[in-house]
């Protein structure tokens, strides 16, 4: 330790550094402190102590806070040193004064010791407003009288610590191993945007797959209309250049290329940017490039540059991780998708191993169809469940499929199931190969077509029946047409023949020889047969009219009782011949709107049948009127009709007696029913075999 003597002031040489001589040489008379020789001892002591301190220290003395600092502090002063030795605090630090002044007042007024930790104190040390952080203490300095005359500030600059801490924090957040939900570019950008003091903006240029060119992608802080900016093509070119060469590029004039508003917390424009490839050491090619906006408040030094390189590397790792997650999610999704299809398909899907043809998988529909669970089935072969014959069949088809390299289509195969009995399946079988092209599995898809087959067969049967019915119907129509034509053709000569017989008979009646009489008798018989034949022809004509819907009904007001009287009169001769006594039970008059000719036809038919099937017995005819209808009953006491025949005798050509016993063609009742129905009425029979029959006709009075 050596004593250095300046007139009136003695400084210890120990630790006074470069600032000791400077302080001594300084002209203090121009300051409020006055020449050094007049300084109070207390100040001299404080200065001595301050110069000896290893950390940055400064003394502010007097009302206007004139500053005296040590070597370490001269670094903090930057270009202000040594100009501002002896300046007032306010002159020297106009940018820091508003931040610090209130703390200084607490020291000078209250005598407090103020400790400020890691505070941002922007300083202009290198020609720009720099982002600096300090930890400092202010302590009061007293004069000889014990009055606070000044203060001592001990300062530690923590800018480097703070920068490296926050940069590390950001890099950690970018890393895919942290709690980042996903490493999508959006999430990565959010992390970058959370550190706007280092990353003023970020802009990605990515490519979607190798062959596609680099594309402008997401970004923040540089506006969202980059592609419309004047320097966009140059910007793009720089990006593509870095992508192609892998060499980072600095952009000095980014504000000219892509004008953009500054983002918080700084309001200076960002002028400098760097284009970096997004690439990690493990990656063969880069994912694209990122352009980082460099802070105007920080020196773009080695640390800053390597931090940005690290960030670009982390981005590459994050993006790769994200792609991997997406890829595995896609695979997982594809697997789930296929699985869902297999499980929900309504057809049986089974898989067997190609070597032993043992089941390795079966879906839900398969379990239901076979009545076997997958646990029961897997690891077993067809021979464990099906008859030898069935298992042989299935195995033979499996082997053919495995040998053929084609899909085998088995349109129908029968299978005995546990719960559903015999089922018919339509099965397709296909070989699944391993990576070496060797058959690994056999997959079968079987549709249960049992019901479909049944339906097809029923449908076929039904169609055949339909065709047969249609053909029968056609034959009937043809027959009806034939009958109609034949009847017409027969009617004309028949009428002429009857007339000729009538004339001949009249002529021959005059001749009385026995031979003539015999001949006349023969003629009468023939005439009767001819009449029957004419009746048949007439009936056939009526039937064909009825079937063709051409039965003409001409209604007029008539009295049924009158018609009954007329019919009975017409039949007098036949009644006599049949030896039938007729009883009429008629109301005085039963009037209604009916076709008189047709109603007469109905009554004639019923009365003729009563005489034919009840000859020798009495016949009763009843006619009465009920609320809205007229009732006619024709009752005989003849052979009667069996129950089972009572409906069908109203159909065409239906008879309940033999031809030999009773002549006839089974058409009379059919025509009768058609006429009654055409009037809106009904006809039925009440009868018992051997006990006579009653035919009941009901006619609406007006229809
Ligand atoms: P047809 O008398 O010419 O055979 P119908 O159509 O008039 O034809 O009668 C059909 C069948 O109904 C007859 O063959 C007969 O078996 C039965 N039938 C009709 N009327 C009577 C009746 N009054 N008594 C018994 N059977 C009858």
Coordinates of C-alpha atoms and ligand atoms in Angstrom, one line a residue, residues 609-610 612-613 636 639-641 649 654-657 663-670 693 695, ligand 1:
X609 CA -134.2 -75.5 -61.3
X610 CA -136.9 -76.0 -58.7
X612 CA -135.9 -79.9 -62.4
X613 CA -134.4 -80.8 -59.0
X636 CA -138.6 -76.5 -53.5
X639 CA -132.9 -83.3 -53.8
X640 CA -131.3 -80.4 -51.9
X641 CA -127.7 -79.3 -52.0
X649 CA -122.8 -73.7 -57.6
X654 CA -120.2 -75.7 -61.5
X655 CA -122.7 -78.4 -60.8
X656 CA -123.5 -80.6 -57.8
X657 CA -125.2 -83.3 -59.7
X663 CA -129.0 -82.5 -67.8
X664 CA -127.5 -79.0 -67.7
X665 CA -124.3 -77.1 -68.0
X666 CA -124.0 -75.2 -64.7
X667 CA -124.5 -71.8 -66.2
X668 CA -128.0 -70.8 -65.0
X669 CA -127.1 -69.9 -61.4
X670 CA -124.0 -68.0 -62.6
X693 CA -133.6 -75.9 -51.3
X695 CA -133.0 -69.7 -53.1
Ligands
LIG1 P1 -127.6 -76.6 -64.2 O1 -128.9 -76.7 -63.5 O2 -127.8 -76.4 -65.6 O3 -126.7 -77.7 -63.8 P2 -127.3 -74.2 -62.6 O4 -126.3 -73.2 -62.7 O5 -128.7 -73.8 -62.8 O6 -127.0 -75.3 -63.7 O7 -127.2 -75.0 -61.3 C1 -125.9 -75.4 -60.9 C2 -126.1 -76.6 -60.0 O8 -126.7 -76.3 -58.8 C3 -126.9 -77.7 -60.5 O9 -126.2 -78.6 -61.4 C4 -127.3 -78.4 -59.3 O10 -126.4 -79.3 -58.9 C5 -127.5 -77.3 -58.3 N1 -128.9 -76.8 -58.2 C6 -129.4 -75.7 -58.7 N2 -130.6 -75.5 -58.3 C7 -131.0 -76.5 -57.5 C8 -132.1 -76.9 -56.7 N3 -133.2 -76.2 -56.8 N4 -132.0 -78.0 -56.0 C9 -130.9 -78.8 -56.0 N5 -129.8 -78.5 -56.7 C10 -129.8 -77.4 -57.4

